[in-house]
Amino acid sequence: MRRGVVNIVKKVVLWTFLSIVILVLAIPALLYIPAVQEFAKDYAIKEVRKSTGMDIALNRLSLKFPLNLQLDGLTVIEATGDTMVTARSADIDVALTPLLRGKIKVRGAQLDHATYRLGTPDSAMFLTARIDRFNLDGTDLNFAFSRIDIGRAILDGGDITLILKETTTVTPPDTTASAPIAIKASDIQLRNLRFRMSMLPVIDSLGTFIRSARLIVSDMFGIDQRSVAKRLWVCVPLFAIGIVMTFIDFDVIWRYFAWSNQALSVITLWMIVAWL
């Protein structure tokens, strides 16, 4: 009689333990079911909207084993409407083993056709950025020590515009304490990136596109660009001139640029009049 009760208790304990183990394993497994992912996506967006006031839209979310997250059709608009982020697709692959040790290791990430907007055309600062493709390989995130180690990052194709205006509004000091984050990058590559800037009334417009400048110089002097050595032969002096100009007072530089633009306009006008 007593032995039968002991056996029943053992079976109950064993089945309870197995049920808990199966439940613990089944809950993460449910996240790989598309219907559960769709429900989790809608619930998360609803809660974030409620707590932050942001307008968030996401067409599709997909999680593949073990931790490969894919997002399609992402749009995030701040409650004030001043900040907006959009992305046609994003793919993030996170390693599972380091995550169990409390570390985040991104094996690879890719962002396609993304846009970012900060402020409005009437704001003191208006920033817009368009990125065609951004690839990230081998990145470690250690938030305990506020450190991010980037293996290799490639930004291929983009257009960044920054507009600054004079303002008399005094910005209140930021009293929130935030720990600095150290970012170490081993390899960052920028390709086909255009940057334009306007800082009224000092700078009406300022733009740079190193690849276009290289092609213009090579075309003027008839330098073949199929060789990497010849590309460097043209690019290095351009970068050297740009670095030297950063140590010169910009008002002086802009004064000479303004004079040269006016001289060019006058000469062009003379040529047009003579041709007519």
JSON list of C-alpha atoms in Angstrom, two decimals, residues 137-275:
[
{"chain": "A", "resi": 137, "resn": "ASP", "atom": "CA", "xyz": [29.33, 42.15, -40.42]},
{"chain": "A", "resi": 138, "resn": "GLY", "atom": "CA", "xyz": [30.69, 40.90, -37.09]},
{"chain": "A", "resi": 139, "resn": "THR", "atom": "CA", "xyz": [29.44, 43.37, -34.48]},
{"chain": "A", "resi": 140, "resn": "ASP", "atom": "CA", "xyz": [29.61, 42.86, -30.70]},
{"chain": "A", "resi": 141, "resn": "LEU", "atom": "CA", "xyz": [27.32, 44.84, -28.38]},
{"chain": "A", "resi": 142, "resn": "ASN", "atom": "CA", "xyz": [28.29, 44.96, -24.71]},
{"chain": "A", "resi": 143, "resn": "PHE", "atom": "CA", "xyz": [25.86, 47.27, -22.93]},
{"chain": "A", "resi": 144, "resn": "ALA", "atom": "CA", "xyz": [27.26, 46.39, -19.50]},
{"chain": "A", "resi": 145, "resn": "PHE", "atom": "CA", "xyz": [30.50, 48.19, -20.42]},
{"chain": "A", "resi": 146, "resn": "SER", "atom": "CA", "xyz": [28.83, 50.63, -22.90]},
{"chain": "A", "resi": 147, "resn": "ARG", "atom": "CA", "xyz": [30.93, 49.33, -25.77]},
{"chain": "A", "resi": 148, "resn": "ILE", "atom": "CA", "xyz": [30.16, 48.47, -29.41]},
{"chain": "A", "resi": 149, "resn": "ASP", "atom": "CA", "xyz": [32.75, 46.75, -31.62]},
{"chain": "A", "resi": 150, "resn": "ILE", "atom": "CA", "xyz": [32.02, 46.91, -35.35]},
{"chain": "A", "resi": 151, "resn": "GLY", "atom": "CA", "xyz": [33.82, 44.45, -37.61]},
{"chain": "A", "resi": 152, "resn": "ARG", "atom": "CA", "xyz": [33.00, 45.82, -41.06]},
{"chain": "A", "resi": 153, "resn": "ALA", "atom": "CA", "xyz": [30.35, 48.29, -42.21]},
{"chain": "A", "resi": 154, "resn": "ILE", "atom": "CA", "xyz": [29.61, 49.20, -45.84]},
{"chain": "A", "resi": 155, "resn": "LEU", "atom": "CA", "xyz": [27.27, 52.00, -46.90]},
{"chain": "A", "resi": 156, "resn": "ASP", "atom": "CA", "xyz": [26.68, 51.81, -50.64]},
{"chain": "A", "resi": 157, "resn": "GLY", "atom": "CA", "xyz": [24.63, 54.58, -52.20]},
{"chain": "A", "resi": 158, "resn": "GLY", "atom": "CA", "xyz": [23.12, 57.44, -50.26]},
{"chain": "A", "resi": 159, "resn": "ASP", "atom": "CA", "xyz": [22.14, 61.10, -50.17]},
{"chain": "A", "resi": 160, "resn": "ILE", "atom": "CA", "xyz": [22.41, 63.20, -46.99]},
{"chain": "A", "resi": 161, "resn": "THR", "atom": "CA", "xyz": [21.17, 66.79, -46.73]},
{"chain": "A", "resi": 162, "resn": "LEU", "atom": "CA", "xyz": [21.67, 69.02, -43.69]},
{"chain": "A", "resi": 163, "resn": "ILE", "atom": "CA", "xyz": [20.06, 72.47, -43.42]},
{"chain": "A", "resi": 164, "resn": "LEU", "atom": "CA", "xyz": [20.91, 74.73, -40.47]},
{"chain": "A", "resi": 165, "resn": "LYS", "atom": "CA", "xyz": [19.23, 78.06, -39.77]},
{"chain": "A", "resi": 166, "resn": "GLU", "atom": "CA", "xyz": [19.90, 80.88, -37.37]},
{"chain": "A", "resi": 167, "resn": "THR", "atom": "CA", "xyz": [17.68, 80.80, -34.32]},
{"chain": "A", "resi": 168, "resn": "THR", "atom": "CA", "xyz": [17.37, 82.82, -31.15]},
{"chain": "A", "resi": 169, "resn": "THR", "atom": "CA", "xyz": [15.61, 80.07, -29.26]},
{"chain": "A", "resi": 170, "resn": "VAL", "atom": "CA", "xyz": [17.56, 78.95, -26.20]},
{"chain": "A", "resi": 171, "resn": "THR", "atom": "CA", "xyz": [17.77, 75.17, -25.97]},
{"chain": "A", "resi": 172, "resn": "PRO", "atom": "CA", "xyz": [17.13, 74.00, -22.41]},
{"chain": "A", "resi": 173, "resn": "PRO", "atom": "CA", "xyz": [19.98, 72.02, -20.86]},
{"chain": "A", "resi": 174, "resn": "ASP", "atom": "CA", "xyz": [19.69, 68.25, -20.89]},
{"chain": "A", "resi": 175, "resn": "THR", "atom": "CA", "xyz": [19.48, 67.13, -17.30]},
{"chain": "A", "resi": 176, "resn": "THR", "atom": "CA", "xyz": [19.11, 63.42, -18.05]},
{"chain": "A", "resi": 177, "resn": "ALA", "atom": "CA", "xyz": [22.28, 61.53, -17.21]},
{"chain": "A", "resi": 178, "resn": "SER", "atom": "CA", "xyz": [23.46, 59.24, -19.98]},
{"chain": "A", "resi": 179, "resn": "ALA", "atom": "CA", "xyz": [26.56, 57.07, -19.95]},
{"chain": "A", "resi": 180, "resn": "PRO", "atom": "CA", "xyz": [28.88, 57.53, -22.96]},
{"chain": "A", "resi": 181, "resn": "ILE", "atom": "CA", "xyz": [29.13, 54.63, -25.38]},
{"chain": "A", "resi": 182, "resn": "ALA", "atom": "CA", "xyz": [32.50, 53.69, -26.87]},
{"chain": "A", "resi": 183, "resn": "ILE", "atom": "CA", "xyz": [32.29, 52.57, -30.52]},
{"chain": "A", "resi": 184, "resn": "LYS", "atom": "CA", "xyz": [35.24, 50.83, -32.16]},
{"chain": "A", "resi": 185, "resn": "ALA", "atom": "CA", "xyz": [35.14, 50.22, -35.91]},
{"chain": "A", "resi": 186, "resn": "SER", "atom": "CA", "xyz": [37.69, 48.11, -37.75]},
{"chain": "A", "resi": 187, "resn": "ASP", "atom": "CA", "xyz": [36.53, 48.82, -41.32]},
{"chain": "A", "resi": 188, "resn": "ILE", "atom": "CA", "xyz": [33.99, 51.39, -42.56]},
{"chain": "A", "resi": 189, "resn": "GLN", "atom": "CA", "xyz": [33.47, 51.85, -46.28]},
{"chain": "A", "resi": 190, "resn": "LEU", "atom": "CA", "xyz": [31.44, 54.67, -47.88]},
{"chain": "A", "resi": 191, "resn": "ARG", "atom": "CA", "xyz": [30.54, 54.26, -51.53]},
{"chain": "A", "resi": 192, "resn": "ASN", "atom": "CA", "xyz": [28.60, 56.60, -53.81]},
{"chain": "A", "resi": 193, "resn": "LEU", "atom": "CA", "xyz": [27.60, 58.86, -50.93]},
{"chain": "A", "resi": 194, "resn": "ARG", "atom": "CA", "xyz": [26.50, 62.43, -51.60]},
{"chain": "A", "resi": 195, "resn": "PHE", "atom": "CA", "xyz": [26.47, 65.06, -48.82]},
{"chain": "A", "resi": 196, "resn": "ARG", "atom": "CA", "xyz": [24.90, 68.50, -49.11]},
{"chain": "A", "resi": 197, "resn": "MET", "atom": "CA", "xyz": [24.79, 71.21, -46.47]},
{"chain": "A", "resi": 198, "resn": "SER", "atom": "CA", "xyz": [23.24, 74.64, -46.08]},
{"chain": "A", "resi": 199, "resn": "MET", "atom": "CA", "xyz": [23.88, 76.98, -43.14]},
{"chain": "A", "resi": 200, "resn": "LEU", "atom": "CA", "xyz": [22.00, 80.20, -43.80]},
{"chain": "A", "resi": 201, "resn": "PRO", "atom": "CA", "xyz": [22.95, 83.03, -44.05]},
{"chain": "A", "resi": 202, "resn": "VAL", "atom": "CA", "xyz": [26.67, 82.05, -44.10]},
{"chain": "A", "resi": 203, "resn": "ILE", "atom": "CA", "xyz": [26.50, 79.07, -46.47]},
{"chain": "A", "resi": 204, "resn": "ASP", "atom": "CA", "xyz": [23.87, 79.01, -49.17]},
{"chain": "A", "resi": 205, "resn": "SER", "atom": "CA", "xyz": [24.81, 75.53, -50.36]},
{"chain": "A", "resi": 206, "resn": "LEU", "atom": "CA", "xyz": [27.74, 73.18, -49.95]},
{"chain": "A", "resi": 207, "resn": "GLY", "atom": "CA", "xyz": [28.05, 69.70, -51.41]},
{"chain": "A", "resi": 208, "resn": "THR", "atom": "CA", "xyz": [30.61, 66.99, -51.93]},
{"chain": "A", "resi": 209, "resn": "PHE", "atom": "CA", "xyz": [30.77, 63.78, -53.90]},
{"chain": "A", "resi": 210, "resn": "ILE", "atom": "CA", "xyz": [34.29, 62.35, -53.96]},
{"chain": "A", "resi": 211, "resn": "ARG", "atom": "CA", "xyz": [33.48, 59.76, -56.63]},
{"chain": "A", "resi": 212, "resn": "SER", "atom": "CA", "xyz": [32.14, 62.43, -59.00]},
{"chain": "A", "resi": 213, "resn": "ALA", "atom": "CA", "xyz": [35.17, 64.64, -58.32]},
{"chain": "A", "resi": 214, "resn": "ARG", "atom": "CA", "xyz": [37.49, 61.71, -59.13]},
{"chain": "A", "resi": 215, "resn": "LEU", "atom": "CA", "xyz": [35.71, 61.03, -62.40]},
{"chain": "A", "resi": 216, "resn": "ILE", "atom": "CA", "xyz": [35.75, 64.71, -63.41]},
{"chain": "A", "resi": 217, "resn": "VAL", "atom": "CA", "xyz": [39.50, 65.05, -62.72]},
{"chain": "A", "resi": 218, "resn": "SER", "atom": "CA", "xyz": [40.31, 61.81, -64.54]},
{"chain": "A", "resi": 219, "resn": "ASP", "atom": "CA", "xyz": [38.23, 62.92, -67.53]},
{"chain": "A", "resi": 220, "resn": "MET", "atom": "CA", "xyz": [39.97, 66.31, -67.66]},
{"chain": "A", "resi": 221, "resn": "PHE", "atom": "CA", "xyz": [43.48, 64.81, -67.63]},
{"chain": "A", "resi": 222, "resn": "GLY", "atom": "CA", "xyz": [42.61, 61.66, -69.59]},
{"chain": "A", "resi": 223, "resn": "ILE", "atom": "CA", "xyz": [43.56, 59.23, -66.77]},
{"chain": "A", "resi": 224, "resn": "ASP", "atom": "CA", "xyz": [42.30, 55.66, -67.12]},
{"chain": "A", "resi": 225, "resn": "GLN", "atom": "CA", "xyz": [40.26, 54.63, -64.04]},
{"chain": "A", "resi": 226, "resn": "ARG", "atom": "CA", "xyz": [40.25, 50.86, -64.48]},
{"chain": "A", "resi": 227, "resn": "SER", "atom": "CA", "xyz": [43.36, 50.53, -62.31]},
{"chain": "A", "resi": 228, "resn": "VAL", "atom": "CA", "xyz": [43.02, 50.90, -58.51]},
{"chain": "A", "resi": 229, "resn": "ALA", "atom": "CA", "xyz": [46.46, 52.55, -58.32]},
{"chain": "A", "resi": 230, "resn": "LYS", "atom": "CA", "xyz": [45.38, 55.29, -60.75]},
{"chain": "A", "resi": 231, "resn": "ARG", "atom": "CA", "xyz": [42.16, 55.82, -58.80]},
{"chain": "A", "resi": 232, "resn": "LEU", "atom": "CA", "xyz": [44.20, 56.34, -55.63]},
{"chain": "A", "resi": 233, "resn": "TRP", "atom": "CA", "xyz": [46.54, 58.65, -57.56]},
{"chain": "A", "resi": 234, "resn": "VAL", "atom": "CA", "xyz": [43.55, 60.92, -58.23]},
{"chain": "A", "resi": 235, "resn": "CYS", "atom": "CA", "xyz": [41.68, 60.47, -54.91]},
{"chain": "A", "resi": 236, "resn": "VAL", "atom": "CA", "xyz": [44.54, 60.95, -52.43]},
{"chain": "A", "resi": 237, "resn": "PRO", "atom": "CA", "xyz": [45.26, 64.58, -53.48]},
{"chain": "A", "resi": 238, "resn": "LEU", "atom": "CA", "xyz": [41.52, 65.34, -53.28]},
{"chain": "A", "resi": 239, "resn": "PHE", "atom": "CA", "xyz": [41.32, 63.97, -49.76]},
{"chain": "A", "resi": 240, "resn": "ALA", "atom": "CA", "xyz": [44.53, 65.80, -48.79]},
{"chain": "A", "resi": 241, "resn": "ILE", "atom": "CA", "xyz": [43.10, 69.11, -50.01]},
{"chain": "A", "resi": 242, "resn": "GLY", "atom": "CA", "xyz": [39.87, 68.46, -48.12]},
{"chain": "A", "resi": 243, "resn": "ILE", "atom": "CA", "xyz": [41.74, 67.70, -44.89]},
{"chain": "A", "resi": 244, "resn": "VAL", "atom": "CA", "xyz": [43.88, 70.85, -45.20]},
{"chain": "A", "resi": 245, "resn": "MET", "atom": "CA", "xyz": [40.80, 73.00, -45.77]},
{"chain": "A", "resi": 246, "resn": "THR", "atom": "CA", "xyz": [39.26, 71.81, -42.50]},
{"chain": "A", "resi": 247, "resn": "PHE", "atom": "CA", "xyz": [42.02, 73.66, -40.60]},
{"chain": "A", "resi": 248, "resn": "ILE", "atom": "CA", "xyz": [41.28, 76.99, -42.33]},
{"chain": "A", "resi": 249, "resn": "ASP", "atom": "CA", "xyz": [38.68, 79.48, -41.14]},
{"chain": "A", "resi": 250, "resn": "PHE", "atom": "CA", "xyz": [35.58, 78.70, -43.15]},
{"chain": "A", "resi": 251, "resn": "ASP", "atom": "CA", "xyz": [34.62, 82.38, -43.51]},
{"chain": "A", "resi": 252, "resn": "VAL", "atom": "CA", "xyz": [37.89, 82.94, -45.41]},
{"chain": "A", "resi": 253, "resn": "ILE", "atom": "CA", "xyz": [37.28, 79.91, -47.65]},
{"chain": "A", "resi": 254, "resn": "TRP", "atom": "CA", "xyz": [33.70, 80.93, -48.36]},
{"chain": "A", "resi": 255, "resn": "ARG", "atom": "CA", "xyz": [34.80, 84.48, -49.16]},
{"chain": "A", "resi": 256, "resn": "TYR", "atom": "CA", "xyz": [37.08, 83.21, -51.95]},
{"chain": "A", "resi": 257, "resn": "PHE", "atom": "CA", "xyz": [34.44, 80.79, -53.21]},
{"chain": "A", "resi": 258, "resn": "ALA", "atom": "CA", "xyz": [31.89, 83.62, -53.36]},
{"chain": "A", "resi": 259, "resn": "TRP", "atom": "CA", "xyz": [34.35, 85.81, -55.30]},
{"chain": "A", "resi": 260, "resn": "SER", "atom": "CA", "xyz": [35.17, 82.99, -57.74]},
{"chain": "A", "resi": 261, "resn": "ASN", "atom": "CA", "xyz": [31.46, 82.27, -58.30]},
{"chain": "A", "resi": 262, "resn": "GLN", "atom": "CA", "xyz": [30.79, 85.93, -59.09]},
{"chain": "A", "resi": 263, "resn": "ALA", "atom": "CA", "xyz": [33.80, 86.09, -61.44]},
{"chain": "A", "resi": 264, "resn": "LEU", "atom": "CA", "xyz": [32.61, 82.91, -63.20]},
{"chain": "A", "resi": 265, "resn": "SER", "atom": "CA", "xyz": [29.10, 84.36, -63.56]},
{"chain": "A", "resi": 266, "resn": "VAL", "atom": "CA", "xyz": [30.46, 87.58, -65.10]},
{"chain": "A", "resi": 267, "resn": "ILE", "atom": "CA", "xyz": [32.70, 85.70, -67.55]},
{"chain": "A", "resi": 268, "resn": "THR", "atom": "CA", "xyz": [29.82, 83.40, -68.53]},
{"chain": "A", "resi": 269, "resn": "LEU", "atom": "CA", "xyz": [27.57, 86.42, -69.10]},
{"chain": "A", "resi": 270, "resn": "TRP", "atom": "CA", "xyz": [30.22, 88.04, -71.35]},
{"chain": "A", "resi": 271, "resn": "MET", "atom": "CA", "xyz": [30.54, 84.84, -73.38]},
{"chain": "A", "resi": 272, "resn": "ILE", "atom": "CA", "xyz": [26.77, 84.57, -73.84]},
{"chain": "A", "resi": 273, "resn": "VAL", "atom": "CA", "xyz": [26.52, 88.22, -74.91]},
{"chain": "A", "resi": 274, "resn": "ALA", "atom": "CA", "xyz": [29.41, 87.79, -77.36]},
{"chain": "A", "resi": 275, "resn": "TRP", "atom": "CA", "xyz": [27.86, 84.64, -78.80]}
]
